[in-house]
Short mmCIF file of C-alpha atoms in Angstrom, two decimals:
data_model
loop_
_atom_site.label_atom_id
_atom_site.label_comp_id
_atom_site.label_asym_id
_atom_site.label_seq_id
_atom_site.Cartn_x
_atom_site.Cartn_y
_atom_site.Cartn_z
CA UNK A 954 11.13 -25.35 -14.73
CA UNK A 955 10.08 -24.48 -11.18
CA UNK A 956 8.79 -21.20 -10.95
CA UNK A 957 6.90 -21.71 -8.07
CA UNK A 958 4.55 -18.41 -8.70
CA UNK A 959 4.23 -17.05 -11.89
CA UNK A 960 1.72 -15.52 -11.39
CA UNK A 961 4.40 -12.60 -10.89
CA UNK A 962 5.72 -10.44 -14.48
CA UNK A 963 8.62 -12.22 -14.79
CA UNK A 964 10.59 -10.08 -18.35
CA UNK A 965 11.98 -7.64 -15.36
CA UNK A 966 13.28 -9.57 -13.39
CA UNK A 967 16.65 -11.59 -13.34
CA UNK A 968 15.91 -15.29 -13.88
CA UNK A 969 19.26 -16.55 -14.29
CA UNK A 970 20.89 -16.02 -10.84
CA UNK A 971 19.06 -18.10 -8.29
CA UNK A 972 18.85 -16.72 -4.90
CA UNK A 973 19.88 -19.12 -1.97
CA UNK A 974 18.53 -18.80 1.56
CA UNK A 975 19.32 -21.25 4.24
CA UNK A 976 16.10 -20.93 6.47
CA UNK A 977 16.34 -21.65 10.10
CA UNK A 978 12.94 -20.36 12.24
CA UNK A 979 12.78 -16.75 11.24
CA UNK A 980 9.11 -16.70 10.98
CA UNK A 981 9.17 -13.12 11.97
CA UNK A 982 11.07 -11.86 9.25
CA UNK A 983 11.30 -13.95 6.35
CA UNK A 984 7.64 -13.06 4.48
CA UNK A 985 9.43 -9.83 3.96
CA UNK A 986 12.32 -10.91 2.87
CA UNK A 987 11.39 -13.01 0.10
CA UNK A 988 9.30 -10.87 -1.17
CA UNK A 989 11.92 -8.32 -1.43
CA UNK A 990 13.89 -10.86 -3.31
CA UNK A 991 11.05 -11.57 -5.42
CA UNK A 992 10.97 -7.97 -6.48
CA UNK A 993 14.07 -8.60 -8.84
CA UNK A 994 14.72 -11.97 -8.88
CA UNK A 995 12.81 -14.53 -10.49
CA UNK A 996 14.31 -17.56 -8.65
CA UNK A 997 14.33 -17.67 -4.64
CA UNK A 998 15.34 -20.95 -3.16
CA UNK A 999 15.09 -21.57 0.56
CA UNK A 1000 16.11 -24.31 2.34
CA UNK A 1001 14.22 -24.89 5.27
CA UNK A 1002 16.78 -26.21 8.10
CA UNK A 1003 13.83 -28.14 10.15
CA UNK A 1004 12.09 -25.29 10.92
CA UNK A 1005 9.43 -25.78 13.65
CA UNK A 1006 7.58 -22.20 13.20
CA UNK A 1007 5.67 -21.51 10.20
CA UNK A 1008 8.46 -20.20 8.55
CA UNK A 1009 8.21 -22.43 5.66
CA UNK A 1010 4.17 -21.42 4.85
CA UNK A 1011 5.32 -17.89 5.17
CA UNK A 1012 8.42 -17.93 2.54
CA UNK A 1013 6.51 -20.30 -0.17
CA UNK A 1014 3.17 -17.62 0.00
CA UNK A 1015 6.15 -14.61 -0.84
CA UNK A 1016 6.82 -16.47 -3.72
CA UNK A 1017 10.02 -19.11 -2.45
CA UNK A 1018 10.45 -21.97 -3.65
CA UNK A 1019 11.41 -24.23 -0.35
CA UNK A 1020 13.03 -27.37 -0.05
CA UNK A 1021 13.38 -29.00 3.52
CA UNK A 1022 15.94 -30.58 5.17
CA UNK A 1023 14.69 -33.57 7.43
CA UNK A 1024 15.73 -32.03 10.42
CA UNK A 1025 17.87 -29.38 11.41
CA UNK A 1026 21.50 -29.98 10.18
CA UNK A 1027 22.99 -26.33 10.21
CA UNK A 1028 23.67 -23.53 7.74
CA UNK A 1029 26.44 -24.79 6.01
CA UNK A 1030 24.91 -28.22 5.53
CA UNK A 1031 21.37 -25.81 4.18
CA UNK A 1032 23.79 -23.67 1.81
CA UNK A 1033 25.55 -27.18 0.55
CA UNK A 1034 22.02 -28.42 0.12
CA UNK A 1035 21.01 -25.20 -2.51
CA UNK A 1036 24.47 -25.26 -3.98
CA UNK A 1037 23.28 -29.14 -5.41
CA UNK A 1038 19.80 -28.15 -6.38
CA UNK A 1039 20.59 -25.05 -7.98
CA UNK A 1040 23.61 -26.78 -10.19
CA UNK A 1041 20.81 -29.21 -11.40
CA UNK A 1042 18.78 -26.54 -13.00
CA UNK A 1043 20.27 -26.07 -16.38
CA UNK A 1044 19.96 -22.49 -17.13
CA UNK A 1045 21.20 -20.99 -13.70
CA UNK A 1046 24.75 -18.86 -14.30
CA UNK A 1047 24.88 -17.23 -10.53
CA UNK A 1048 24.04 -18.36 -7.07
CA UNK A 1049 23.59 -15.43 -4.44
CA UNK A 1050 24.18 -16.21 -0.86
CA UNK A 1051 21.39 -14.03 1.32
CA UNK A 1052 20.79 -14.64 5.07
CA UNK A 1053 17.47 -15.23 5.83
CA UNK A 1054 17.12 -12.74 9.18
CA UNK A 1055 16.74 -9.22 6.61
CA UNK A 1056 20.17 -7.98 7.28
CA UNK A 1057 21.20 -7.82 3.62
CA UNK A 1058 19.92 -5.23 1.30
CA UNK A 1059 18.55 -6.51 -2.10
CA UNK A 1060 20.08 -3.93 -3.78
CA UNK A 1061 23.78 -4.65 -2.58
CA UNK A 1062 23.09 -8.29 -4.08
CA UNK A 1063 21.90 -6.79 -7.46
CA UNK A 1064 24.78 -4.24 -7.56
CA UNK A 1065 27.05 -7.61 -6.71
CA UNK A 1066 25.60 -9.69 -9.49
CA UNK A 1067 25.87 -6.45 -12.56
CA UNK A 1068 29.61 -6.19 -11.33
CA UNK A 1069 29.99 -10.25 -11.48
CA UNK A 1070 28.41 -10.54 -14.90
CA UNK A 1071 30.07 -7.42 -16.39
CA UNK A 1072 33.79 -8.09 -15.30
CA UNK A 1073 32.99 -12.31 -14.98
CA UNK A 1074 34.82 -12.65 -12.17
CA UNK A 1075 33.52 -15.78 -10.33
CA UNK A 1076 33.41 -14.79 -6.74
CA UNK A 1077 32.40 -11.38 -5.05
CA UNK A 1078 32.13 -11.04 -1.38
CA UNK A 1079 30.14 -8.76 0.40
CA UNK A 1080 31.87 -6.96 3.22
CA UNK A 1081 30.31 -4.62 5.60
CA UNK A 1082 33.99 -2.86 6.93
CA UNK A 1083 34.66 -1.15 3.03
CA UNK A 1084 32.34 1.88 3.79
CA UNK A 1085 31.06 3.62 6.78
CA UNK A 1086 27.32 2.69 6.17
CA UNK A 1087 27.52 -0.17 8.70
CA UNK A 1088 27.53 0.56 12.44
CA UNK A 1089 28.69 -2.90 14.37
CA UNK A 1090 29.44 -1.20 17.13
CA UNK A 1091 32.93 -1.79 19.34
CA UNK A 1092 31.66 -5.65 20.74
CA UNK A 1093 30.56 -6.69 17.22
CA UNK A 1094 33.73 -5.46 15.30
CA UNK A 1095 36.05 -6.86 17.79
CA UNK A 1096 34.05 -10.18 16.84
CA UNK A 1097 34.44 -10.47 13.57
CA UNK A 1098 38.10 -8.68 13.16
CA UNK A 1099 38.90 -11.72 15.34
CA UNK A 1100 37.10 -13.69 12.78
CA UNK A 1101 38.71 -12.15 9.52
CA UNK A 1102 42.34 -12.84 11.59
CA UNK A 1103 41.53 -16.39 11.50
CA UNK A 1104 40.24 -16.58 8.18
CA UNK A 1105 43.31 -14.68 6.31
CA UNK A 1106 45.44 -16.78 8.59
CA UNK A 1107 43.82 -20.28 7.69
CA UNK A 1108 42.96 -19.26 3.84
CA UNK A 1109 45.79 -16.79 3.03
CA UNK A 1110 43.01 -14.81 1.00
CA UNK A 1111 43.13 -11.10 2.47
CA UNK A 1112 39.78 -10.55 3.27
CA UNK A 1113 37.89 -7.76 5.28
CA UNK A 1114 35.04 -9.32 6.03
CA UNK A 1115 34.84 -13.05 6.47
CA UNK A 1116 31.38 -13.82 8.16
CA UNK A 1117 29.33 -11.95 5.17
CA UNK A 1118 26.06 -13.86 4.31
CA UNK A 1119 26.14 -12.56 0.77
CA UNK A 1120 28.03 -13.52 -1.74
CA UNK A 1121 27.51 -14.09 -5.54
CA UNK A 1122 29.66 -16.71 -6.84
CA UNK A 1123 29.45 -18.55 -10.49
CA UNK A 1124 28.53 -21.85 -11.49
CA UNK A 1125 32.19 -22.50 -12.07
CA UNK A 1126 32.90 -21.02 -8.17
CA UNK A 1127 29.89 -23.57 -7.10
CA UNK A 1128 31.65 -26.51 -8.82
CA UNK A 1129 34.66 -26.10 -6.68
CA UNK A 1130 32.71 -26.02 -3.56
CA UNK A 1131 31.82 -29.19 -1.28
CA UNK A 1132 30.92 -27.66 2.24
CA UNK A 1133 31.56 -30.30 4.75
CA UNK A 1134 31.17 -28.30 8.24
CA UNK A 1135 27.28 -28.26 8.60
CA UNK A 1136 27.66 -25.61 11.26
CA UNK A 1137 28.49 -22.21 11.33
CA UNK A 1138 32.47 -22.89 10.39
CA UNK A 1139 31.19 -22.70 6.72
CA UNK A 1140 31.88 -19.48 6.03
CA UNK A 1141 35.66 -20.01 6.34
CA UNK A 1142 35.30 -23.15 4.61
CA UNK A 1143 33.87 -21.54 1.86
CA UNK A 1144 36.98 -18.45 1.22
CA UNK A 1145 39.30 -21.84 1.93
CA UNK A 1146 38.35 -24.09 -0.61
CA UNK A 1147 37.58 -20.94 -3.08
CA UNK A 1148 41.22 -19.98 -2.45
CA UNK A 1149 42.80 -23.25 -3.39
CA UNK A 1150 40.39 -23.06 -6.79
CA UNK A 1151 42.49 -19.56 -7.32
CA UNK A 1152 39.29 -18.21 -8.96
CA UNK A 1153 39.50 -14.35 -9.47
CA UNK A 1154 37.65 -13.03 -6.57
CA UNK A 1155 36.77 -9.46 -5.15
CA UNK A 1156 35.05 -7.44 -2.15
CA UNK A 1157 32.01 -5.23 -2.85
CA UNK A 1158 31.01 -3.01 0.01
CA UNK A 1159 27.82 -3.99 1.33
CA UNK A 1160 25.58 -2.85 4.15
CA UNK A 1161 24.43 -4.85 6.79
CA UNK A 1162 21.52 -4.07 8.74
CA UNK A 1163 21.55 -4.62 12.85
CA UNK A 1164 17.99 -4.63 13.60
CA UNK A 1165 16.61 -4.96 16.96
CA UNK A 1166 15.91 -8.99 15.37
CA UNK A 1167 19.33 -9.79 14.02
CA UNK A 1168 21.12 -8.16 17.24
CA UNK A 1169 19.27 -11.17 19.38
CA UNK A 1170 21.10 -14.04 17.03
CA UNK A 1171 24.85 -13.05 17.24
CA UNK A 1172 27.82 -14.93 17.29
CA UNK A 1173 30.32 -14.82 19.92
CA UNK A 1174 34.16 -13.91 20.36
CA UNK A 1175 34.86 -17.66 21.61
CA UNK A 1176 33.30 -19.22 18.22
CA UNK A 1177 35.89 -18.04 16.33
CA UNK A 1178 37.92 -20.89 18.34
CA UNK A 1179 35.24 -23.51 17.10
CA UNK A 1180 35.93 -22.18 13.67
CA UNK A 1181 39.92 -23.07 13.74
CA UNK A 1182 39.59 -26.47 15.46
CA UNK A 1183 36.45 -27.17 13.22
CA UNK A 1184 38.55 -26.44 10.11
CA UNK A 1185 41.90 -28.44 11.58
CA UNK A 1186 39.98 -31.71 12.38
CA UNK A 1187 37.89 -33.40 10.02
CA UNK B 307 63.05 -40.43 33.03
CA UNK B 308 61.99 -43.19 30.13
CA UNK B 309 58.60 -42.66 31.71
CA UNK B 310 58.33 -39.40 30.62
CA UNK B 311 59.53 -39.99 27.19
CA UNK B 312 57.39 -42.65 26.92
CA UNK B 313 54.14 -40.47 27.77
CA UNK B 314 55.08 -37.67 25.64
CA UNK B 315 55.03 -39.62 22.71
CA UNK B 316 52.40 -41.48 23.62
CA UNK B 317 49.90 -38.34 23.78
CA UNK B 318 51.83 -36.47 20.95
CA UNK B 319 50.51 -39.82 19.17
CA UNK B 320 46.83 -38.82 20.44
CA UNK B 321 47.15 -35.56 18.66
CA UNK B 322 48.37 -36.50 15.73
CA UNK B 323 45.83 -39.44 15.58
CA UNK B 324 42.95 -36.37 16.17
CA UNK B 325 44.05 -34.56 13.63
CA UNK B 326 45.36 -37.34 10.83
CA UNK B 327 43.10 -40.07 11.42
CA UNK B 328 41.63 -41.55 8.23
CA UNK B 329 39.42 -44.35 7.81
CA UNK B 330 41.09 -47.42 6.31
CA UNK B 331 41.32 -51.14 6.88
CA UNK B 332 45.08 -50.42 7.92
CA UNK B 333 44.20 -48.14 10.85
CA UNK B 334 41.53 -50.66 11.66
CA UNK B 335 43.29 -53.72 12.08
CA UNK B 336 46.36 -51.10 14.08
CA UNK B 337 43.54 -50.60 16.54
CA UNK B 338 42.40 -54.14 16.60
CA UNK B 339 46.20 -55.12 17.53
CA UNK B 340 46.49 -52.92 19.87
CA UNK B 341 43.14 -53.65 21.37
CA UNK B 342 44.62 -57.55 21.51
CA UNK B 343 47.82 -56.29 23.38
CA UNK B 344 46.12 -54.39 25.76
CA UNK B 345 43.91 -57.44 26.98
CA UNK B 346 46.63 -59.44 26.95
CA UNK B 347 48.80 -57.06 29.26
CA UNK B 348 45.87 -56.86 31.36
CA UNK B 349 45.84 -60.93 31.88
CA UNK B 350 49.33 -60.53 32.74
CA UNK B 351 48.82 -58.17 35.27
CA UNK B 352 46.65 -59.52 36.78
CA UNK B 353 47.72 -62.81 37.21
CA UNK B 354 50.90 -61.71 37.91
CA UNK B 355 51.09 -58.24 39.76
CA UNK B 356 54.73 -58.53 40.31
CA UNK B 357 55.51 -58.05 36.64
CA UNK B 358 54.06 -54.78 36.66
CA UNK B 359 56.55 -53.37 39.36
CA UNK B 360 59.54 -54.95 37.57
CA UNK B 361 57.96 -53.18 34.28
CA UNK B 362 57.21 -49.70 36.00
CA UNK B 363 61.16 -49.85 37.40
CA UNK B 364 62.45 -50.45 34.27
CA UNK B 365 60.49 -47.28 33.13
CA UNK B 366 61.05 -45.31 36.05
CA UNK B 367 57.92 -45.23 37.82
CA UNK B 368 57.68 -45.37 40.88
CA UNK B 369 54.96 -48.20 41.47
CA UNK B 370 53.38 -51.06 39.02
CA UNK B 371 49.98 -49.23 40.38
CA UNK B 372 51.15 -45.71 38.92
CA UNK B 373 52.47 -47.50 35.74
CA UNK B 374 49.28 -48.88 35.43
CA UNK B 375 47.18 -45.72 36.27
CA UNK B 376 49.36 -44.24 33.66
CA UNK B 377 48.54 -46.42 30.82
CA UNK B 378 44.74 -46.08 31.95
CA UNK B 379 44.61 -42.36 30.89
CA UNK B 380 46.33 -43.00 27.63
CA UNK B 381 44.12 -45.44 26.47
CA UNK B 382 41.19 -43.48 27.49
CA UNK B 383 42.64 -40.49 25.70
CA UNK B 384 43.00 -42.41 23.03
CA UNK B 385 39.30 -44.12 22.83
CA UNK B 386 37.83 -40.47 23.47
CA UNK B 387 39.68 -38.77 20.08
CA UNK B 388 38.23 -42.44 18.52
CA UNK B 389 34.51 -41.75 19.51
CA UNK B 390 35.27 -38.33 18.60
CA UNK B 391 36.23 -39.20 14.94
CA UNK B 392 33.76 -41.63 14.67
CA UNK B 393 30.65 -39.57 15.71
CA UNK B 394 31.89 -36.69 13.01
CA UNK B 395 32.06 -39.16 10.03
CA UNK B 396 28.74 -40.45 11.41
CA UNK B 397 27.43 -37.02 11.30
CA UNK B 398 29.09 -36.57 7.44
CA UNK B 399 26.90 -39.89 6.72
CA UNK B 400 24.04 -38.41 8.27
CA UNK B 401 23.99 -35.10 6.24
CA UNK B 402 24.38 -36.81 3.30
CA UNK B 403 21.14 -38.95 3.71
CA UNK B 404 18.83 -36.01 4.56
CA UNK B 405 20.71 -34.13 1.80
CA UNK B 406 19.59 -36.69 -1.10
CA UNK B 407 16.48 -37.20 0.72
CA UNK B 408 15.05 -33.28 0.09
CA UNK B 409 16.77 -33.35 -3.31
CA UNK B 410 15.12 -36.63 -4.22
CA UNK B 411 11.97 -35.03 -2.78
CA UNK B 412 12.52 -31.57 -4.25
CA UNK B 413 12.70 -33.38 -7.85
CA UNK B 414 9.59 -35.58 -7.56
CA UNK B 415 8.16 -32.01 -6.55
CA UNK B 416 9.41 -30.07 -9.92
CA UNK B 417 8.81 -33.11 -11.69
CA UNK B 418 4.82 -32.96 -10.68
CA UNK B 419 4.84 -29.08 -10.86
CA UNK B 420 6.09 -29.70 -14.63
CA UNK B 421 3.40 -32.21 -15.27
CA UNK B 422 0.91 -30.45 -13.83
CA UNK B 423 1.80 -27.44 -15.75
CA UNK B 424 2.22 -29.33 -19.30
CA UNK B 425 -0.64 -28.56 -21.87
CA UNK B 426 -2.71 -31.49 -22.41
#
């Protein structure tokens, strides 16, 4: 197996959910991160995205195990990238989804993966709009209600939150999966093709963290446009 | 107008060839026809520039000029949603080779972890 530092007591934590984080210059953050992952999880993949800080140094000494891309190909195309590896190692059950940039809380994904194993139900979604603990504020939310519209009206899955970084889904959910938009449209790809696999599926409210760092890399009202003609031609 | 029918369907056909498009050796050899036609139409015109008026009244345009203008931004239309499909399945092709090359690269990687690891 790969554990990359085992240095680490490894009986507490879980080892059979691997953690995926698509990695794309977040030097600042992503020491902290990992390590926070580490904490409870024995297996933390990253896949560097052609990183040109030292990003990749920084995630492998918390205790990562990092794969690279050649160059930078996008966060779908990173996530696709894990999904492979990860369904090559033969004891993994569960693949979290965390965004590199410390916006998710390692608790919400440990809370997500107890509810997946106890009621095995092969896909939860994290969304940030089922309690009040997240404060988007009035540009944000207009943002991504635009970008939940879209989503119920391309998947027909009645989501609340549809740009959610984490998500636990099960081997079975992973099998179904072959992300083909490299770029940010992946996150709708993902509820579509996870829809047509009619997998049982549910929301777990999660909170998402706008730090001064994550508020500088935002997406915009027009991408949700990208997202519909990304997903209509192909 | 005929004219007008004609470029309505002709740029409905765009759309539907942006959206639809697939790669096969039937599409290919549509496009190679058409590619044949075209030239030839062009010969014609140009040798005989007189045709293109008769053509253009038949349609309902005006002038052999505007008939030809016409057909110019069709065809370019066209070759634009072409490029446009071709660059994303090059891009598909592309992903695909960096993606096996860090998996290849992440296995030789476990694999020497594992070795290095093994007791001797």
């Amino acid at each position: 197996m790969t554990s990359t530092t085992p240095s680490a007591p490894s009986g507490t934590r879980e080892s059979t959910a691997w953690v995926v984080v698509p990695l794309f210059n977040e030097a600042e953050v992503i020491g902290d991160v990992i390590a926070g992952l580490r904490e409870q999880f024995s297996h933390v993949l990253c896949i560097d995205d052609g990183s040109t800080d030292n990003s990749v140094a920084l995630a492998q000494a918390s205790g990562a195990r990092v794969i690279r891309h050649p160059m930078n190909l996008g966060q779908g195309a990173a996530l696709q990238t894990g999904f492979d590896y990860v369904s090559a190692q033969p004891d993994a059950t569960h693949i979290i989804t965390f965004d590199a940039d410390g916006q998710h809380l390692v608790s919400d994904a440990m809370e997500m993966l107890e509810l997946a194993q106890r009621k095995r139900i092969s896909i939860i979604f994290g969304s940030r709009f089922l309690d009040k603990r997240t404060k988007p504020g009035m540009r944000k939310r207009i943002v991504l209600k635009a970008a939940v519209l879209m989503t119920r009206a391309i998947t027909g899955l009645r989501l609340t939150d549809a740009h959610n970084g984490l998500r636990v889904l099960s081997m079975e959910a992973i099998g179904k999966i072959c992300l083909e938009q490299n770029g940010m449209s992946h996150a709708t790809e993902i509820v579509h093709q996870l829809a047509k696999a009619k997998l049982s599926w549910q929301e777990y409210p999660v909170e998402v963290l706008y730090t001064e760092y994550s508020k500088r890399k935002g997406q915009s009202l027009l991408n949700s446009i990208n997202i519909l003609i990304d997903l209509l031609v192909r | 107008m005929i004219s007008q029918w004609v470029l309505v369907g002709a740029l409905a056909l765009v759309g539907l060839y942006l959206l639809k498009a697939k790669r096969s050796a039937n599409h290919q050899a549509i496009r190679r026809l058409f590619m044949v036609i075209v030239l030839i139409a062009g010969f014609v015109a140009v040798l005989f520039p007189e045709y293109t008026n008769s053509v253009a009244a038949l349609l309902g345009i005006g002038r052999g000029a505007d008939l030809l203008l016409y057909s110019f931004v069709v065809f370019a239309l066209f070759y634009s949603v072409y490029q446009y499909r071709r660059q994303l399945w090059q891009e598909k092709v592309t992903t695909d080779l960096a993606r096996s090359l860090t998996l290849t690269q992440a296995s030789l990687e476990d694999a020497m972890t594992e070795l290095g690891s093994a007791p001797r």
